[in-house]
Coordinates of C-alpha atoms and ligand atoms in Angstrom, one line a residue:
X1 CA 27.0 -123.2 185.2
X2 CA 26.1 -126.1 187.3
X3 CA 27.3 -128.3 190.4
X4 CA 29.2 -130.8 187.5
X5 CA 31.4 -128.1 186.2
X6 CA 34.8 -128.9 186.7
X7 CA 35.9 -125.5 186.1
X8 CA 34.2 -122.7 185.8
X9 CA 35.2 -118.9 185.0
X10 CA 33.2 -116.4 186.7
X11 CA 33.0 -112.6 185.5
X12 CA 35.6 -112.9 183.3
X13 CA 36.7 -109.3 181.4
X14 CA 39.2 -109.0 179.2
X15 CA 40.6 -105.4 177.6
X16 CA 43.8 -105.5 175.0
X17 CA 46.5 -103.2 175.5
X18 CA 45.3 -100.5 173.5
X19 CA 42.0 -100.2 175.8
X20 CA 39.5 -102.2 173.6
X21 CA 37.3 -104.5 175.9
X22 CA 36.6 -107.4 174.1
X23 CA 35.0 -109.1 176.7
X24 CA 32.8 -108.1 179.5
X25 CA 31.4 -110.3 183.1
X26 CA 31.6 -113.5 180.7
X27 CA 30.5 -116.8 182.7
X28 CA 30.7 -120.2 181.8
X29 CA 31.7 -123.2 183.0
X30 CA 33.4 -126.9 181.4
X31 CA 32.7 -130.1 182.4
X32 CA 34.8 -133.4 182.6
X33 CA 35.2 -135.0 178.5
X34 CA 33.3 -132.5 177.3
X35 CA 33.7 -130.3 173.5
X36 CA 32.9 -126.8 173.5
X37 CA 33.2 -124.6 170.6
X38 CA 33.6 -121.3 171.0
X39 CA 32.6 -119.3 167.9
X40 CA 32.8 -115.3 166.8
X41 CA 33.5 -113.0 164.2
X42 CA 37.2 -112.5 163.5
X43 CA 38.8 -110.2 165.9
X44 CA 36.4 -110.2 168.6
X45 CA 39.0 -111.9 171.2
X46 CA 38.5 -115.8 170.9
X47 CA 42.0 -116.6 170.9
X48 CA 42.2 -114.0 173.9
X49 CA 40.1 -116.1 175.9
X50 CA 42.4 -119.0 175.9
X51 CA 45.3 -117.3 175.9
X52 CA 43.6 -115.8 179.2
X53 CA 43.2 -119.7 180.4
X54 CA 46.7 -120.7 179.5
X55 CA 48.6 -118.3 181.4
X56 CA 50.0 -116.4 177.9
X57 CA 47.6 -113.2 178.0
X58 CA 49.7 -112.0 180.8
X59 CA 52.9 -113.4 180.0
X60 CA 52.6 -111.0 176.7
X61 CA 55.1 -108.0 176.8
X62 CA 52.3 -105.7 176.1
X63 CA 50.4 -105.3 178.9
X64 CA 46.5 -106.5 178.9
X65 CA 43.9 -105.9 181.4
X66 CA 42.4 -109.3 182.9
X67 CA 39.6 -109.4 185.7
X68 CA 37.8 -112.4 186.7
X69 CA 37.9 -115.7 188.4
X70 CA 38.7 -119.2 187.8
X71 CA 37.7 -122.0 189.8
X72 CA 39.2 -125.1 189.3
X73 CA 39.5 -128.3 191.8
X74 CA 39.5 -126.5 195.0
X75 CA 41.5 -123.7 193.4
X76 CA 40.7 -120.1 192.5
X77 CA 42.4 -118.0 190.8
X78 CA 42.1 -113.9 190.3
X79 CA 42.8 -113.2 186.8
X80 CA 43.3 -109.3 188.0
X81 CA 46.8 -110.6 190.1
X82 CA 48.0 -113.5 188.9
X83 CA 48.2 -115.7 185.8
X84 CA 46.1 -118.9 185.5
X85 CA 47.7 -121.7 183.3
X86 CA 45.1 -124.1 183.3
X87 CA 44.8 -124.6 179.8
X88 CA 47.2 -126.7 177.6
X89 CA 47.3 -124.7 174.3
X90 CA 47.5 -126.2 170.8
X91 CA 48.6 -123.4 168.6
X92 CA 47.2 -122.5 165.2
X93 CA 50.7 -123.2 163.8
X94 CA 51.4 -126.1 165.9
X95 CA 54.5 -123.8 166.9
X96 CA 56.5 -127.0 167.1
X97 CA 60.4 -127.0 168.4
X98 CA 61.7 -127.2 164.5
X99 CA 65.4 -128.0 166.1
X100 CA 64.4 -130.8 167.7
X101 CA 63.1 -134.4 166.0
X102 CA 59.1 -135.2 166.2
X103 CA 60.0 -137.8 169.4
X104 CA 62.2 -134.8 170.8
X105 CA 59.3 -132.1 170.6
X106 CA 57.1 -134.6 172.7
X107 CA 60.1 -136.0 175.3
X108 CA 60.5 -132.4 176.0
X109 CA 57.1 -131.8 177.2
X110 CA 57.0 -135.2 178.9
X111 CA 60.7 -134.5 181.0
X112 CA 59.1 -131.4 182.1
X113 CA 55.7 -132.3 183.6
X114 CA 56.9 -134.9 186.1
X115 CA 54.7 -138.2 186.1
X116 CA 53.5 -139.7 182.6
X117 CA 50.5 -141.7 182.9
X118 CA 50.8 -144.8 181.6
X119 CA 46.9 -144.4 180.1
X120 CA 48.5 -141.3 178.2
X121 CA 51.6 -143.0 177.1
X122 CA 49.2 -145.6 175.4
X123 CA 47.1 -142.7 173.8
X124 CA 49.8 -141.0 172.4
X125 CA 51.7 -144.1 171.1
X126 CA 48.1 -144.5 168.9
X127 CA 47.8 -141.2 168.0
X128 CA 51.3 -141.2 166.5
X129 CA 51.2 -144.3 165.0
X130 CA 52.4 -143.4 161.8
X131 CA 55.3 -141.2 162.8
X132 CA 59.1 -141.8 162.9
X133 CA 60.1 -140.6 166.6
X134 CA 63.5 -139.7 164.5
X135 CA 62.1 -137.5 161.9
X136 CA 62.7 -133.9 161.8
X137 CA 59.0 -131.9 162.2
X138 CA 59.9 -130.4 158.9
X139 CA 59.6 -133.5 157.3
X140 CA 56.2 -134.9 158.8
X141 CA 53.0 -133.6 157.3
X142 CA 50.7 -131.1 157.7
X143 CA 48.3 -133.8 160.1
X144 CA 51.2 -135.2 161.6
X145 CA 52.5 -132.0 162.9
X146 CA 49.0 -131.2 163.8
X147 CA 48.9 -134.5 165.7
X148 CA 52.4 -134.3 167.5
X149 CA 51.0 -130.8 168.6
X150 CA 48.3 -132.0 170.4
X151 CA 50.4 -134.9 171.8
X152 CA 52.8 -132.7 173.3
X153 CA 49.4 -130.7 174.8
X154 CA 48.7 -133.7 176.3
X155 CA 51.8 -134.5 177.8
X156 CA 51.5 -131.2 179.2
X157 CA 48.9 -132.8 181.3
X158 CA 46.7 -129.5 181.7
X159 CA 43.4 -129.2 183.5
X160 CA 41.4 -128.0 179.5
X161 CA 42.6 -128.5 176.3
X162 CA 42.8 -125.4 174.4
X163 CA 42.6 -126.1 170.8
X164 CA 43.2 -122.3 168.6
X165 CA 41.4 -122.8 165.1
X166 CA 42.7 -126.3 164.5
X167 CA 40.6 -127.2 161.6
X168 CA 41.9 -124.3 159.3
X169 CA 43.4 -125.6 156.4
X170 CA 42.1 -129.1 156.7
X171 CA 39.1 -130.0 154.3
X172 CA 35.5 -131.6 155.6
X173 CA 37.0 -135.0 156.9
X174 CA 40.5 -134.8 157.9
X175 CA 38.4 -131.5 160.5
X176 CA 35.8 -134.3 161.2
X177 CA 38.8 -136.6 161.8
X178 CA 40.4 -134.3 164.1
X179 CA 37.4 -133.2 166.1
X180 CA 36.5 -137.1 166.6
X181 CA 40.2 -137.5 168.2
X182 CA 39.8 -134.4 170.5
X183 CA 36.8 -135.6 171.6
X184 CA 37.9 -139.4 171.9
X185 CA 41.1 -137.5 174.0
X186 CA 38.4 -135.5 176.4
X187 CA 36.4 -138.8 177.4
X188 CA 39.3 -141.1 178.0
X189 CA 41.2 -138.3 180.1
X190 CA 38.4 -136.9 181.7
X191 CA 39.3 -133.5 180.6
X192 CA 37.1 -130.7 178.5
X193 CA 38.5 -129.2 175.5
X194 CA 37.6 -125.2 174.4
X195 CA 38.0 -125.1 170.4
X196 CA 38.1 -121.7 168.9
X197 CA 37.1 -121.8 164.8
X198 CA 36.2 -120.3 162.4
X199 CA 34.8 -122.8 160.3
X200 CA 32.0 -124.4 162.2
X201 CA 30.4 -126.4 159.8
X202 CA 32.7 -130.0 160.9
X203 CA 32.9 -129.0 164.5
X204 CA 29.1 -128.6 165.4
X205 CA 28.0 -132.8 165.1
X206 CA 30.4 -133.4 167.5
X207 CA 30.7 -130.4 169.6
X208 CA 29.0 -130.5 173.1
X209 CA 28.2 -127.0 173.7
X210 CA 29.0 -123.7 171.7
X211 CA 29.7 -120.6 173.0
X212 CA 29.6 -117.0 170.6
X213 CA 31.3 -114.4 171.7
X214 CA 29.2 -110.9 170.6
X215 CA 31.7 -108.4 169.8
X216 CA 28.8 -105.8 169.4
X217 CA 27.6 -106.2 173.2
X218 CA 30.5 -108.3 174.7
X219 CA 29.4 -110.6 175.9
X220 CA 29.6 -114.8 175.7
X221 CA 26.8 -116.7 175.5
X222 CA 25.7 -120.5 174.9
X223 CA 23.6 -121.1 171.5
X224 CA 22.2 -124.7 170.7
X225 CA 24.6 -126.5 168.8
X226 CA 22.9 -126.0 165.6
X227 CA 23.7 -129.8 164.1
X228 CA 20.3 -131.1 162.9
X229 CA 21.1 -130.5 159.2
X230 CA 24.4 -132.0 159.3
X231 CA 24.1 -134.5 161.6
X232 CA 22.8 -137.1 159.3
X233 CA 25.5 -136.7 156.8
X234 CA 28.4 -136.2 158.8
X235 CA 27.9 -139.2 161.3
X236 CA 28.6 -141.6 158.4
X237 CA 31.8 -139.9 157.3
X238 CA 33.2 -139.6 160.4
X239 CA 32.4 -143.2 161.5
X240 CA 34.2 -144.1 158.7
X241 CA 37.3 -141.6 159.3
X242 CA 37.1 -143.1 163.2
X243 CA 37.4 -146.6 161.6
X244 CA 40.4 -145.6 159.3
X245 CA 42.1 -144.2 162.4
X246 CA 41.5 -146.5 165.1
X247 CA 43.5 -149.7 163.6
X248 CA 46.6 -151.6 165.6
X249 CA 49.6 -149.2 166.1
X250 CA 52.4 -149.6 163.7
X251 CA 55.8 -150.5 165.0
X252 CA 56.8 -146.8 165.6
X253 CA 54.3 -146.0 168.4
X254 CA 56.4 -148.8 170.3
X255 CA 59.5 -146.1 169.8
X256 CA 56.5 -143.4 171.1
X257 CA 56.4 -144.9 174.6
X258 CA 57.8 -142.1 176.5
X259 CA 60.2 -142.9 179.7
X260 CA 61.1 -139.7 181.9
X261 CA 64.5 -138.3 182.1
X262 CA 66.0 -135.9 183.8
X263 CA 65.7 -132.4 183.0
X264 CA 69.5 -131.7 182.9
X265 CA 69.5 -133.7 179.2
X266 CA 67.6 -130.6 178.0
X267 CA 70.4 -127.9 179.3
X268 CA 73.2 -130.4 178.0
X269 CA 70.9 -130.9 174.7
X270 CA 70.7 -127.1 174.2
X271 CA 74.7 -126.7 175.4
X272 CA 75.9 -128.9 172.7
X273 CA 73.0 -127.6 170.1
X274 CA 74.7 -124.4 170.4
X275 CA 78.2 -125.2 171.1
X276 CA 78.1 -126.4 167.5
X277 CA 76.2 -123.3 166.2
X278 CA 78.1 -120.6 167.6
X279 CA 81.6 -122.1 168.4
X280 CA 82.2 -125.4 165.9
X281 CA 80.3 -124.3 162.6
X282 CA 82.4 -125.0 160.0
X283 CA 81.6 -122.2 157.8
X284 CA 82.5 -120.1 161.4
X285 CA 85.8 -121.5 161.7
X286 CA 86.9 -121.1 158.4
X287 CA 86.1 -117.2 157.9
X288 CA 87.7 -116.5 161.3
X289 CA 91.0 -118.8 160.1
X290 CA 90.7 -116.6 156.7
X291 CA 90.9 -113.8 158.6
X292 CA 93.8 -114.7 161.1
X293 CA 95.4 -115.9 158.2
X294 CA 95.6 -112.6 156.1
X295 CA 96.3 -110.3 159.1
X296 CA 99.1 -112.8 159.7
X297 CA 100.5 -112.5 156.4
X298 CA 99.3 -108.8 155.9
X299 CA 101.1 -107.2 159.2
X300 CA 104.7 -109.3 158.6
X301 CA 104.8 -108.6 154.5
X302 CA 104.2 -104.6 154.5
X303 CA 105.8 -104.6 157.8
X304 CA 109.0 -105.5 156.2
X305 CA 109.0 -104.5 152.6
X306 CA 107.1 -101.3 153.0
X307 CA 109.2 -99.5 155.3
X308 CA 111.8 -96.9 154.3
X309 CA 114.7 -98.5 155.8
X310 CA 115.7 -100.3 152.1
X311 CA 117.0 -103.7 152.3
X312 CA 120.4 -103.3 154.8
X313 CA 118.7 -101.1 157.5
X314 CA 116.0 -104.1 157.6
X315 CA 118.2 -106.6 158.0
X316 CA 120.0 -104.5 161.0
X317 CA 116.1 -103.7 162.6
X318 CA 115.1 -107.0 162.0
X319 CA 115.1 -108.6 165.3
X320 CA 113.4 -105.4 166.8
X321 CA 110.6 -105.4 164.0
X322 CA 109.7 -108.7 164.2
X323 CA 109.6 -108.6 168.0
X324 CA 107.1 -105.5 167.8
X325 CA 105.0 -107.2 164.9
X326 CA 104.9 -110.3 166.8
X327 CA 103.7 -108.6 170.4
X328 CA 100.9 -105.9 168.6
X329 CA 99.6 -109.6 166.5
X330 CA 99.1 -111.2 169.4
X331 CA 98.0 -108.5 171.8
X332 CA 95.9 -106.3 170.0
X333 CA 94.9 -107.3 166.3
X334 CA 94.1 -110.8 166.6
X335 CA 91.9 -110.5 169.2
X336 CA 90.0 -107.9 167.4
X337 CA 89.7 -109.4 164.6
X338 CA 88.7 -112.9 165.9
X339 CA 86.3 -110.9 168.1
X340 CA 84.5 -109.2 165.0
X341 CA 84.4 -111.9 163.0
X342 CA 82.6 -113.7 165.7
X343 CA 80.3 -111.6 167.2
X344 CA 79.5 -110.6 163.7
X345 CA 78.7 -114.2 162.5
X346 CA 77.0 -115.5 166.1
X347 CA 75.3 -112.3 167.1
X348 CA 73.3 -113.1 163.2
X349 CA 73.0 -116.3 164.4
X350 CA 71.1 -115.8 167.9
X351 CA 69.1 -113.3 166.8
X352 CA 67.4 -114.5 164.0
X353 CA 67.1 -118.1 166.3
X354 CA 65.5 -116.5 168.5
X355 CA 63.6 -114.3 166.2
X356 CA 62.0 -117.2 164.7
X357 CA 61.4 -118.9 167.9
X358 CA 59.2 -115.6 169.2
X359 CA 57.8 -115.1 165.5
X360 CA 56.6 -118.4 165.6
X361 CA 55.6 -118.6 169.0
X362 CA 58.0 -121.1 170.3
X363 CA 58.9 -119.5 173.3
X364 CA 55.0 -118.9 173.8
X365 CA 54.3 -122.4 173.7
X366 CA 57.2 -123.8 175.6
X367 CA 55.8 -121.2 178.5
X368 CA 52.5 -122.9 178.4
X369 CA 54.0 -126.5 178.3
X370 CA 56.2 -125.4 181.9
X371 CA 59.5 -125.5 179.8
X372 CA 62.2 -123.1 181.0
X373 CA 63.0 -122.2 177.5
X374 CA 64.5 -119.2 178.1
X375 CA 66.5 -120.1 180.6
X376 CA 67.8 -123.3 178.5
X377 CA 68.4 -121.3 175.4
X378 CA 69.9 -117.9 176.9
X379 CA 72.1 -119.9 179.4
X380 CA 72.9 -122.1 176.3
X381 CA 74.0 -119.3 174.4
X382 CA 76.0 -116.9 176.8
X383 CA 78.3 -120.1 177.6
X384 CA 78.8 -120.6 174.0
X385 CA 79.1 -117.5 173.3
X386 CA 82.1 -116.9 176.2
X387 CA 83.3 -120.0 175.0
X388 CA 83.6 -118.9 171.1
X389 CA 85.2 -115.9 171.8
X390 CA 87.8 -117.9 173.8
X391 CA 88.4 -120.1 170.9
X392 CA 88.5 -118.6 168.2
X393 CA 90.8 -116.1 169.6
X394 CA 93.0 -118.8 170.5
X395 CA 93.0 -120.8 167.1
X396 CA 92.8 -116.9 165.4
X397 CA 96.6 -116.9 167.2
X398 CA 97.8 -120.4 166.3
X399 CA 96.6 -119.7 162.5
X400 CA 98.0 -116.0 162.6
X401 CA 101.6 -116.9 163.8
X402 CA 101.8 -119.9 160.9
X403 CA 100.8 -117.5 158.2
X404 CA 103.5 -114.4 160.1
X405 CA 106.3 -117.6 159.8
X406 CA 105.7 -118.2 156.6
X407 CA 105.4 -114.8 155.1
X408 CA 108.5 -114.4 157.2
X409 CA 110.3 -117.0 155.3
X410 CA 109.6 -116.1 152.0
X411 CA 111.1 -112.5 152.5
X412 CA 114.5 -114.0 154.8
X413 CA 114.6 -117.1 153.1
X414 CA 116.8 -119.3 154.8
X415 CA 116.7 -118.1 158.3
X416 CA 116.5 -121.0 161.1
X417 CA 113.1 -121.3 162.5
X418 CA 114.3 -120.8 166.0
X419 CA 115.4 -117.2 164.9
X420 CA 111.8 -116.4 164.0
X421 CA 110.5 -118.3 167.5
X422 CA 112.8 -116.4 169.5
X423 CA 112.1 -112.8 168.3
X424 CA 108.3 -113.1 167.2
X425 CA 107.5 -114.0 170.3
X426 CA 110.6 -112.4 172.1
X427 CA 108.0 -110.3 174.9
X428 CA 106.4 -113.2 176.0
X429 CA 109.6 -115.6 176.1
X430 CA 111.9 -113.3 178.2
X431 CA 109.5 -112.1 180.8
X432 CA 106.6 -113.9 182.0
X433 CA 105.4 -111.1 184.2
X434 CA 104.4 -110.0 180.4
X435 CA 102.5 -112.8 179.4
X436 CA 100.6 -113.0 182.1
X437 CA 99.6 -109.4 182.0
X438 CA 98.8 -109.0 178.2
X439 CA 97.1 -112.8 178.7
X440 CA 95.1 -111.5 181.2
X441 CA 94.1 -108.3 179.4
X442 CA 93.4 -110.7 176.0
X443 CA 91.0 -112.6 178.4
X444 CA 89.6 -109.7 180.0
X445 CA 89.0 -108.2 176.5
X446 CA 87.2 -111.7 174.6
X447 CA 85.5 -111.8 177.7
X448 CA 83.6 -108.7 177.7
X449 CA 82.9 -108.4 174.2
X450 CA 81.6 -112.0 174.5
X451 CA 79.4 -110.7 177.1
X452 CA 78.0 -107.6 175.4
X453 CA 77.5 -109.1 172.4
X454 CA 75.2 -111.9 173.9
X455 CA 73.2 -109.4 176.2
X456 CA 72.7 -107.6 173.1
X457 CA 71.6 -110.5 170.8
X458 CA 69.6 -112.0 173.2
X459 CA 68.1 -108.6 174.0
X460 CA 67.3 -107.5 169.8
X461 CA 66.0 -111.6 169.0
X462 CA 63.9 -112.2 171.9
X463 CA 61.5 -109.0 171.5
X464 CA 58.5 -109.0 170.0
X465 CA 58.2 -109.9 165.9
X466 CA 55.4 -109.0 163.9
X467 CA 56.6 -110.6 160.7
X468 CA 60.1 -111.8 159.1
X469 CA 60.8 -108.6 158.3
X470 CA 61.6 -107.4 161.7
X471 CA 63.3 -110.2 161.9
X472 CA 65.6 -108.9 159.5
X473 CA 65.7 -106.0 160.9
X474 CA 66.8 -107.4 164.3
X475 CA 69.7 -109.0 163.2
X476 CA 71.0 -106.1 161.5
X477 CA 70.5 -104.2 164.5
X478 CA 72.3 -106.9 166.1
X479 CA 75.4 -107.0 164.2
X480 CA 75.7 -103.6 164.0
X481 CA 75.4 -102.7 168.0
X482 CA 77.5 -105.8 168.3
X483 CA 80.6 -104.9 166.6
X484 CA 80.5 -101.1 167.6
X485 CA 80.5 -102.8 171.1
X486 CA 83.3 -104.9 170.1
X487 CA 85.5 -102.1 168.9
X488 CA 84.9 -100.0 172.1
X489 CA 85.9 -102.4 174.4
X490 CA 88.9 -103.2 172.5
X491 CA 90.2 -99.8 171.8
X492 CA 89.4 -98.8 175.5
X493 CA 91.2 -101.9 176.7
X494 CA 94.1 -100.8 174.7
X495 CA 94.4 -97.5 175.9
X496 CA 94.3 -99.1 179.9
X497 CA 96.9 -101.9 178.5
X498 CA 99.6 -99.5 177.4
Ligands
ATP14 N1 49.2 -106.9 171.4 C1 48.0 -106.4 171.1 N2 47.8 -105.1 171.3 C2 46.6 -104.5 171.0 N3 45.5 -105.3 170.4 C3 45.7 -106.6 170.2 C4 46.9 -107.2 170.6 N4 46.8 -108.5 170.3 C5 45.6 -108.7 169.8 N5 44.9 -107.5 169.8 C6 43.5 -107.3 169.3 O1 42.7 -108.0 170.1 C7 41.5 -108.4 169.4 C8 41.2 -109.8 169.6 O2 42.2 -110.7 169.1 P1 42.0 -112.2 169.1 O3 43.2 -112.8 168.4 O4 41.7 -112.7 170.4 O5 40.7 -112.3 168.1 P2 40.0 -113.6 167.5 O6 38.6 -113.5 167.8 O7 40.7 -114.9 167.9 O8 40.3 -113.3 166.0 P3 40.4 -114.3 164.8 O9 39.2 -115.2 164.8 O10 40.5 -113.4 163.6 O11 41.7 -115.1 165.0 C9 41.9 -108.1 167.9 O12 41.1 -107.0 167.5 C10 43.3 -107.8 167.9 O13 43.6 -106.8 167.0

């Protein structure tokens, strides 16, 4: 370490949570612009070491044992207390926002950092030259993902760049390519970058410094960047790939120049992203009017022709029956029903969102970029949520009382309209003090289920996922815990409501 060391890390010991050290009194220090690589065989704790530096090793719900200091611009941090987000992390999987459009995963960043320099503006408007702002991630390529990854790191506007094994996958000069760009990125910001890899070969040319991390002794040390071999060979390739790369923007970067807003557009972004998940899906609405529709038709039909009145005792009951069919409808089943159909259908939903969003490292990476993630997406989601249940309950009652009238009609066939409104609906009509009570219970009822059901998605999707299988495994659990809930309530409402 030395007096031009911007930052430097100073005894630095990191243990996993199942009491492995991987890495004991490690020092080292990075200067301003410059590349370090930081080799070692697989598993040793690479990736721990910038997790340590980007605040995520003890963000992790498992618990890891950090010791050490960082000292950076007048700043120190202890490791042991508190976490040190330095580093501005570009995953292996670019862990990209896959709901939001290539120009949306970078405005994010940008609306959450505060300032955007204008010098960083320009880089990123060449760096994205060839992408459409309006394009889905899922439809840009493997390099532009890559490269709207590391422009969303850089809006970050970290201390280090953190870069974990960002050559894999890419052949000898699209790695070459890449490397060139990071290091282009470090001089013009000032800032070093720490590359973990695997596959050294491409990196070493232009790599300042390498560090290996010994998983026999522990320890991190600096070996000479071993390029002599390659050097000759690679500096013409990569000259070349610099020249391909470097030419005048197209006209999308102009779309790429990033103005501020105001961090409310993300909450009202992730309201209405949801409200149309969980509350306006098509597919949603039209299995919870299905089944509002056949309890409609279901409770007036056997109601009155399975009875064993016969036909004249019916038509003396009538008034009576359809009152009592009308009042349980309303009171009790439809609000069940439109209460299991939806938190059967949304509390899928959430969970396997959110599933995907830990599984992929989503929420890891909006943590490192300073993006209240959770708090945007869980506040999203319980409002929708409450909302859903609300309604759906009340459409569930508009659709159930059409398909009661006209079941009703087919068995009395010619009876006035107002005959059915009267007498359906006879408990509410006559007494308000009613109304209000069962409404009141109704609300009470969607309410809590909503509320329950949302704790418990949000609980099941956002824990830990070692593969898509426990994804699936999650939102079964989900369901499952959800409806149970959903009966319980219901059936213990009833009981306080009569
Ligand atoms: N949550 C955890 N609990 C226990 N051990 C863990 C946990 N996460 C990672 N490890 C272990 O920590 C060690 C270091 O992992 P890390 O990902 O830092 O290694 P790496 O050097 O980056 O490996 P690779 O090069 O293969 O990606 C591994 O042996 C891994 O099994």
């Amino acid at each position: 370490m030395n007096a031009a060391h911007m930052i430097t890390v100073a005894n630095l010991s990191i243990t996993t949570p199942t009491g492995r050290v991987l890495v004991r009194d490690a020092n080292f220090g990075l200067s301003p612009g410059e590349v370090v690589v930081l080799v070692g065989p697989s598993g040793s704790g690479k990736s721990s070491i910038i997790n340590a530096l980007s605040g995520l090793l003890m963000a992790d719900d498992a618990h890891w044992t950090l010791a050490g200091q960082v000292h950076l611009a007048g700043r120190d941090y202890d490791l042991s207390r508190e976490p040190c987000n330095i580093g501005g992390l570009v995953f292996q999987n670019n862990a990209l926002f896959d709901d939001l459009s290539a120009g949306a995963n970078a405005r994010i960043t940008a609306d959450h950092t505060g300032k955007v320099d204008p010098m960083l503006v320009d880089l990123i408007a060449q760096l994205l030259h060839d992408v459409d702002p309006n394009l889905p991630v899922s439809s840009c390529s493997g390099g532009q993902r890559q490269r709207i990854a590391i422009a969303r790191t850089l809006l970050a506007n970290r201390d280090v760049l953190l870069f974990d094994e960002p050559n894999s996958g890419l052949d000898k000069v699209a790695a070459r390519r890449l490397v060139q760009l990071i290091r282009q990125m470090c001089h013009q910001m000032g800032k070093p970058a720490l590359i973990v890899a695997h596959h050294v070969d491409d990196l070493l040319p232009l790599a300042d410094r390498v560090f290996y991390l010994d998983s026999t002794r522990r320890r991190l040390r600096e070996l000479p960047p071993d390029a002599a071999a390659l050097d000759a060979a690679l500096v013409g390739e990569s000259s070349a790939a610099a020249e391909d790369g470097g030419g005048e923007p197209v006209a999308a970067s102009q779309a790429w120049r990033i103005k501020p807003r105001t961090r409310w557009r993300w909450m009202l972004h992730y309201l209405a992203e949801y409200f149309w998940i969980l509350c306006a899906s098509p597919l949603l609405l039209g299995y919870v009017m299905l089944g509002a529709g056949i309890v409609g038709f279901v409770s007036v039909w056997f109601g009155f022709n399975y009875d064993a009145l016969g036909d004249f005792v019916r038509s003396i009951v009538h008034d009576d029956a359809l009152m009592g069919i009308g009042f349980i409808e309303m009171t009790v089943v439809i609000p069940l029903i439109a209460s299991l159909l939806m938190v059967a259908c949304n509390n899928a939903v959430v969970t396997a969102d959110l599933g995907n969003r830990v599984l992929s490292s989503q929420f890891r990476a909006m943590s490192n970029l300073g993006i209240p993630a959770r708090r945007y997406i869980y506040v999203a989601v319980a409002v929708n949520m409450a909302l859903a249940g609300l309604l759906l309950t009340v459409l569930s009652e508009v659709v159930a009382s059409f398909a009661s009238y006209q079941t009703w009609r087919l068995i009395f066939a010619g009876q006035p309209f107002e005959l059915w409104m009267e007498n359906f609906y006879r408990e509410f009509l006559r007494n308000h003090h009613t109304l209000w009570i069962h409404g009141g219970w109704t609300l009470f009822k969607v309410i809590a289920t909503s509320t329950v059901a949302t704790v418990t998605a949000l609980l099941i999707g956002a824990r830990r996922k070692e593969s898509v299988i426990s994804i699936n495994h999650a939102i079964a659990r989900s369901i499952v815990i959800g409806a149970s809930a959903t009966l319980t309530i219901h059936a213990l409402v009833a009981v306080l409501q009569f």
